[in-house]
Coordinates of C-alpha atoms in Angstrom, one line a residue:
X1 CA 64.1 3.4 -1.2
X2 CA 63.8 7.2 -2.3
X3 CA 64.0 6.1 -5.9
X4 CA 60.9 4.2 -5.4
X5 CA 59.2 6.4 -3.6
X6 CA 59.8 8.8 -6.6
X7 CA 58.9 6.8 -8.9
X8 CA 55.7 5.7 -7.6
X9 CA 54.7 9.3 -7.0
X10 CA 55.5 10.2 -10.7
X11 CA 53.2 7.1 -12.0
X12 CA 50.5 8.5 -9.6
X13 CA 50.5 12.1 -11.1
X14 CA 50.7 10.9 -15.0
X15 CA 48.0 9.0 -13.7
X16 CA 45.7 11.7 -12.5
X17 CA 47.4 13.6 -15.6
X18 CA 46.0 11.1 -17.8
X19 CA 42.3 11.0 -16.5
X20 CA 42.2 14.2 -17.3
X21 CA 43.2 14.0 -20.6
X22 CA 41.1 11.4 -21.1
X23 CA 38.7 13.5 -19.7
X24 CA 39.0 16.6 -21.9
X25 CA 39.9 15.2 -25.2
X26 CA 36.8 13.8 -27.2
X27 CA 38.7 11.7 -29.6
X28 CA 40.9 9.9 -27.2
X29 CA 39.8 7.0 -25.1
X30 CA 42.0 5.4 -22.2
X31 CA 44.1 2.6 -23.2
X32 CA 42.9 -1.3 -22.9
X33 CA 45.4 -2.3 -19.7
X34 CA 44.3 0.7 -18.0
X35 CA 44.0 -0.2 -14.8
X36 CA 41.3 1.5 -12.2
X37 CA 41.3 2.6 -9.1
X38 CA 38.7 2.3 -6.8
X39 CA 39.6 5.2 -4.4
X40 CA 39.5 7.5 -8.0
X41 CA 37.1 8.6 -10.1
X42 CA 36.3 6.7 -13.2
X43 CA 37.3 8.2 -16.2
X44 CA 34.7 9.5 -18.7
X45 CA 36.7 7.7 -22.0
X46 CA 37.0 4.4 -21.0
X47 CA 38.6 1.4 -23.2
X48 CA 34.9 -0.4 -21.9
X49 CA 33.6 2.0 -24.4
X50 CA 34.3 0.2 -27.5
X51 CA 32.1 2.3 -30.0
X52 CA 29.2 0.3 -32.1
X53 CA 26.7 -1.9 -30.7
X54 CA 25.1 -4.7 -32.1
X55 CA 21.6 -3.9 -32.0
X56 CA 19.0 -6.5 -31.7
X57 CA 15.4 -5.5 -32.0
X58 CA 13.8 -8.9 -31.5
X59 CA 11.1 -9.0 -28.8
X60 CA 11.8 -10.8 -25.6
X61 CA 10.6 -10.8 -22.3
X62 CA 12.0 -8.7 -19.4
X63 CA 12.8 -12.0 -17.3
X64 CA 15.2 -13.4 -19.8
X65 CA 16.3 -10.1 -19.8
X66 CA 17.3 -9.4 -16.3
X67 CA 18.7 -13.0 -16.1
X68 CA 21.3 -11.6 -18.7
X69 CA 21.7 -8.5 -16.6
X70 CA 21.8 -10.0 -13.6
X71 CA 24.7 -12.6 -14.8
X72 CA 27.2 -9.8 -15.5
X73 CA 27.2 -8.2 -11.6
X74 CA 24.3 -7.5 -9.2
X75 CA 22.0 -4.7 -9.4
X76 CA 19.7 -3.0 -6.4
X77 CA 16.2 -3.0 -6.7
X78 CA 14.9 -0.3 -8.7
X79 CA 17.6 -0.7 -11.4
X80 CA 20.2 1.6 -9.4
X81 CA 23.8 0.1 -9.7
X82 CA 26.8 1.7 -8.7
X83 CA 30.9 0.8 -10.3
X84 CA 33.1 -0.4 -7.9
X85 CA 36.4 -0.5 -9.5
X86 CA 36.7 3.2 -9.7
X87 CA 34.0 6.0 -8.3
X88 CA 31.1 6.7 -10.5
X89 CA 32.1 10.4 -11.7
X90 CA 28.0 11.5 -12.0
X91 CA 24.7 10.0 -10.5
X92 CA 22.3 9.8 -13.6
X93 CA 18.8 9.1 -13.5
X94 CA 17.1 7.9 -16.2
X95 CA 13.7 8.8 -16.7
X96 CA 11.3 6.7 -19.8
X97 CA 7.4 7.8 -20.2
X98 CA 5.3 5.1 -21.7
X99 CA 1.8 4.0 -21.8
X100 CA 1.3 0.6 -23.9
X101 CA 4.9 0.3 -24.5
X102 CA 5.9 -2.6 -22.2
X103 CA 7.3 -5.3 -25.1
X104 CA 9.7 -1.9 -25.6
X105 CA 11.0 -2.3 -22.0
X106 CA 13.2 -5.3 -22.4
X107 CA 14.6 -4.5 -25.7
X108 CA 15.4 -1.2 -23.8
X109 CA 17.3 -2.6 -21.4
X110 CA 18.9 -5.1 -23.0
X111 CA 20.9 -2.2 -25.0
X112 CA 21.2 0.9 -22.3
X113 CA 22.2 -1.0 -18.8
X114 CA 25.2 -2.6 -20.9
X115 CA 26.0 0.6 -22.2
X116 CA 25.5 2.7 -19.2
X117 CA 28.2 -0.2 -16.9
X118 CA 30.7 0.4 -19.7
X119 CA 30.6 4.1 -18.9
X120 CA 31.3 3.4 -15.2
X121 CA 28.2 5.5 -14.0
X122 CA 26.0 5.5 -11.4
X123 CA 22.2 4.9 -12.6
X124 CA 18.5 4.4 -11.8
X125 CA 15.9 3.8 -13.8
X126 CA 12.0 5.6 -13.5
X127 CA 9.5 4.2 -15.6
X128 CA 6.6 6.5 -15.5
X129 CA 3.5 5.3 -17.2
X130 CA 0.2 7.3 -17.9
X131 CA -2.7 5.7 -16.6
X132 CA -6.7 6.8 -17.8
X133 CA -8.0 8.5 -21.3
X134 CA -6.6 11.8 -21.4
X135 CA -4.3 12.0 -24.6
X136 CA -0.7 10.8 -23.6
X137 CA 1.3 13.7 -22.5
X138 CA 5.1 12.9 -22.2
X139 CA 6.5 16.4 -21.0
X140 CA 4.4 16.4 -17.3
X141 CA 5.3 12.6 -17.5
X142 CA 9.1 13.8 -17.7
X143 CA 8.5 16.0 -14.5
X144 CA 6.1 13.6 -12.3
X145 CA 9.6 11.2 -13.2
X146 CA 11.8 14.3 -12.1
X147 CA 10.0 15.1 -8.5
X148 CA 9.6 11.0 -7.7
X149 CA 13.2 10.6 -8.7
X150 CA 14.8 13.4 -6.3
X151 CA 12.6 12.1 -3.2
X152 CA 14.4 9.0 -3.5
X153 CA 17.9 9.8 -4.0
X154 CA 20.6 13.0 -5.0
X155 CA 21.2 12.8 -8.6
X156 CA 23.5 15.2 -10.4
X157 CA 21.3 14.6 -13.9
X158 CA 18.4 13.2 -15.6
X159 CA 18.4 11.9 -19.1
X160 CA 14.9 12.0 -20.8
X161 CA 14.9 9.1 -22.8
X162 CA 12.0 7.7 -25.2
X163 CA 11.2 4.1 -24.4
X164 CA 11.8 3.1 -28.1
X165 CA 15.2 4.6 -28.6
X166 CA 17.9 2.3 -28.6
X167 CA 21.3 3.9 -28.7
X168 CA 24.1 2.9 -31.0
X169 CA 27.2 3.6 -29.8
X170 CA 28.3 2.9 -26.4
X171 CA 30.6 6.2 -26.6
X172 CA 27.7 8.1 -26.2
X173 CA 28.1 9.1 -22.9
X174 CA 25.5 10.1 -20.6
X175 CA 27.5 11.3 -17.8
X176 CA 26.1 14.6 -16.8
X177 CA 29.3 17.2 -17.8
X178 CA 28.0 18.6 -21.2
X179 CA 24.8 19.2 -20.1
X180 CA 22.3 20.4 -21.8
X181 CA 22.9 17.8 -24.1
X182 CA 20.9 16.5 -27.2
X183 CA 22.0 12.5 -27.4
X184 CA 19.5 11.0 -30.7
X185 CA 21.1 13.7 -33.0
X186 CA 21.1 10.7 -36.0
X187 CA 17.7 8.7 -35.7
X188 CA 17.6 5.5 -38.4
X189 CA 13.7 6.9 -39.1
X190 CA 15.0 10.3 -40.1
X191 CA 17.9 8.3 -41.9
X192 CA 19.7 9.4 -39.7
X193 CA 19.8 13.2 -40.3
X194 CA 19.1 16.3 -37.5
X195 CA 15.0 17.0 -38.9
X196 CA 16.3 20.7 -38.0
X197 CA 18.7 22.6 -35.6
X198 CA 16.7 23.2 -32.8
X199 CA 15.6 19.8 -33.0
X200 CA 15.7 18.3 -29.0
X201 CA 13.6 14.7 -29.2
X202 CA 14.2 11.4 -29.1
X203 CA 16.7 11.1 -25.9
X204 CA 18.2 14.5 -23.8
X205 CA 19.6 15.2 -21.1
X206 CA 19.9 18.1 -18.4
X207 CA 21.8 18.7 -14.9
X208 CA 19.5 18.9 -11.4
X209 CA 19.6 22.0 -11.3
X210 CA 19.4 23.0 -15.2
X211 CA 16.6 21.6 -15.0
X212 CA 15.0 23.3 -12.1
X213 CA 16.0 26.7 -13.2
X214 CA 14.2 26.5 -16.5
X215 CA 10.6 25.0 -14.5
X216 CA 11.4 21.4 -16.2
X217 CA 8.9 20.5 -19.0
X218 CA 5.6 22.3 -20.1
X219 CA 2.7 20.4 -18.9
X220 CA 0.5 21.8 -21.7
X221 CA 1.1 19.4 -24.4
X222 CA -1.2 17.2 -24.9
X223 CA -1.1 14.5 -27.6
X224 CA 2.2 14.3 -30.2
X225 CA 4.7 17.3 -30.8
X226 CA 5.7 20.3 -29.3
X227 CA 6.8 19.7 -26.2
X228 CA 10.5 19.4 -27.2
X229 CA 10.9 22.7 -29.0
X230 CA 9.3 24.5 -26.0
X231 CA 11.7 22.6 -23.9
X232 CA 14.5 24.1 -26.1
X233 CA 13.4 27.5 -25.8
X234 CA 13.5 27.5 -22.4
X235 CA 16.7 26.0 -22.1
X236 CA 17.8 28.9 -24.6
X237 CA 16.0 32.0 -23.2
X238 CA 17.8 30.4 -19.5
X239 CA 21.1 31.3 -21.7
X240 CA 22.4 27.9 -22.3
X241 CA 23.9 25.7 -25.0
X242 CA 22.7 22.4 -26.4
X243 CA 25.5 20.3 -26.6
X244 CA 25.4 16.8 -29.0
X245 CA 27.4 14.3 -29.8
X246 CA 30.1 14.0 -32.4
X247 CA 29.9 12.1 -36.0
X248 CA 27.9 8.6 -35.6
X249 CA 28.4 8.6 -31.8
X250 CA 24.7 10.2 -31.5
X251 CA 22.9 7.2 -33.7
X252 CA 20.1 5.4 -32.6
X253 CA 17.0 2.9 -33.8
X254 CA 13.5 3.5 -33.1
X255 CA 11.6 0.6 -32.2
X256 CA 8.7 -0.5 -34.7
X257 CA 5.7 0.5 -33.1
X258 CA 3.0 -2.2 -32.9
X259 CA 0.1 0.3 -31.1
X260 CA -1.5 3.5 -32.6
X261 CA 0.3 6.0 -32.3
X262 CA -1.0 8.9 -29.8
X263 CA -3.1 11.9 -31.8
X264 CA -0.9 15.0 -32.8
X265 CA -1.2 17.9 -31.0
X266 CA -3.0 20.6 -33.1
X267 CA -2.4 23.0 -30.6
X268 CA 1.7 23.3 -30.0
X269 CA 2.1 26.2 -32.5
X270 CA -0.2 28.6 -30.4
X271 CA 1.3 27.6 -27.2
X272 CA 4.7 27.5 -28.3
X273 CA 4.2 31.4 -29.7
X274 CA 3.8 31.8 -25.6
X275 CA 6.8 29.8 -24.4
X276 CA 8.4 32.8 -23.3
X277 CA 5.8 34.2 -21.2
X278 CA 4.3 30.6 -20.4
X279 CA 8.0 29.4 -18.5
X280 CA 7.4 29.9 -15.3
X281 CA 3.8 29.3 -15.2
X282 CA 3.8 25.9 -16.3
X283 CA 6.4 23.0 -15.3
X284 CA 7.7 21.8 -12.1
X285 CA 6.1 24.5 -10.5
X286 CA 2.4 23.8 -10.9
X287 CA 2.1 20.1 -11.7
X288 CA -0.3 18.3 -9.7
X289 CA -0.5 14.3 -9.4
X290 CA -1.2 11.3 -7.5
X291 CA 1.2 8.4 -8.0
X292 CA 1.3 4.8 -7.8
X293 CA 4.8 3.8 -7.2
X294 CA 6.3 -0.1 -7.5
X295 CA 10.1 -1.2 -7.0
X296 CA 10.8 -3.8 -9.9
X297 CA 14.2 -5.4 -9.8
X298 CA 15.3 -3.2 -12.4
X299 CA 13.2 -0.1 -11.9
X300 CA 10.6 2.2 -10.2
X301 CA 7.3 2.2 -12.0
X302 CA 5.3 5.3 -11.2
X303 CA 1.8 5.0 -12.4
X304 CA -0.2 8.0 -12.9
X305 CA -3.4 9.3 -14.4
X306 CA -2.7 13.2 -15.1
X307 CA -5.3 15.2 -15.5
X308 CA -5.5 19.0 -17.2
X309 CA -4.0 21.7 -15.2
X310 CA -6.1 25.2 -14.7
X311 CA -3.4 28.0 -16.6
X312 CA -4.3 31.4 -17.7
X313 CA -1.5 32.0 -20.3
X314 CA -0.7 35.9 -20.9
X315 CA -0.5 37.3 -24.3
X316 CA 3.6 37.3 -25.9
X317 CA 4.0 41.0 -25.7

């Protein structure tokens, strides 16, 4: 009897040895009989994670969609599923701007809730769609998603992810440990090249509190461009590191766009001369909105028409 008692205590520890292995090492995923355990957390390598997926562009409506969802395990309204073979190591929350974008939604989802249940983590999604005339901004889009998203429920990260992205790789994990983290480092449109170091678009990703501390997003940008690079300066001048993924694991194709594309913003290169000085006058801290909010069976729509917020931006001494 004290044999087995042994015994089963030593195949508990190289268990726990092993998920942290797993854990640590980038280039080793757990092995296909692994077996999980609900009362432990899931591992952030899993065999699930297979590496490339198929991706399939074709248009198709979000009801055939969440049938095929829907037929591989239950999901609570608002998109928000949980694993229950193991515990979900980080809450996630992902948050997709759009206006005129809704034939992107299924193909979307069709990719990124497969992917995310291979990764054993808990998610949610927050659509969050610009109403009105005003030129699209995406950045106070991000932060209206941010503020609805932490009324509802405690998650440890956000990932800001464009509605025409779709990911690659399934090992591209969005889990909430190597945060700040740039995910679309290899975009087909780009063929597949980083446009330039600092470069932070497409999908990213940052902890709770990250975000908080640098004031979220600027709400200044207006129109196309600029909005990431100021995001990256703040996330450097808070004294953090962008981390990305490694090789082919950070590929991803854009979605052919069948609307005109929103008007670039002339004026990014003034303000983002100011990002310093502009940080904690514009973000989280000053944004100001009114939003419609619907629970879909895979999401939470919030509907807003943003309007121009009253900043006096100081000189860069």
């Amino acid at each position: 009897m004290q044999k087995n008692n042994i015994s089963y205590e030593y195949l508990l520890e190289e268990y726990k040895r092993n998920l942290s292995r797993w854990n640590e090492v980038s280039t080793t995923f757990a092995p296909p009989n692994l077996v999980l355990n609900a009362n432990e957390l899931c591992p952030e390598r899993l065999p699930s994670m297979t590496g490339e997926i198929e991706v399939n562009m074709t248009e198709v409506n979000l009801t055939t969609v969440m049938k095929e969802i829907l037929q591989e395990g239950p999901i609570k309204p608002g998109g928000h599923w949980t694993p229950t073979d193991c515990k979900a190591k980080y809450k996630v929350a992902i948050l997709v701007p759009y206006r005129n974008r809704e034939e992107h939604i299924p193909i979307l989802y069709r990719h990124l809730i497969p992917m995310l249940r291979r990764q054993k983590l808990e998610f949610g999604f927050y659509f969050i769609e610009q109403a009105g005339t005003n030129p699209f901004n995406r950045a106070m889009l991000f932060n209206v998603g941010f503020k609805e998203a932490m009324k509802r429920y405690p998650w440890d990260c956000f990932v800001f992810q464009d509605v025409d992205h779709i990911p690659e790789n399934n090992r591209n994990y969005y889990g909430c440990g190597q945060m700040p983290r740039h995910f679309a480092v290899k975009l087909d449109k780009y063929m597949y090249r980083l446009p330039y170091d600092e470069f932070f678009g497409g999908v990213s990703g940052l902890t709770t509190e990250q975000f908080k501390k640098i004031n979220g997003f600027p709400n200044a940008f207006w129109g196309w461009g600029g909005e990431d690079d100021d995001l990256w300066a703040r996330v450097a001048n808070a004294g953090y590191e962008v981390s990305r993924p490694p090789g082919d694991v950070g590929k991803y194709k854009s979605i052919p766009h069948h609307h005109r594309g929103e008007a670039q913003f002339l004026g990014r290169w003034g303000l983002l001369k100011q990002s310093k000085t502009r940080n904690f006058l514009d973000g989280l801290n000053n944004i100001v909105y009114d939003p419609l909010i619907t629970v879909h069976p895979l999401y939470v729509n919030i509907t807003v028409d943003l309007q121009t917020l009253d900043v006096d931006y100081p000189e860069e001494s």
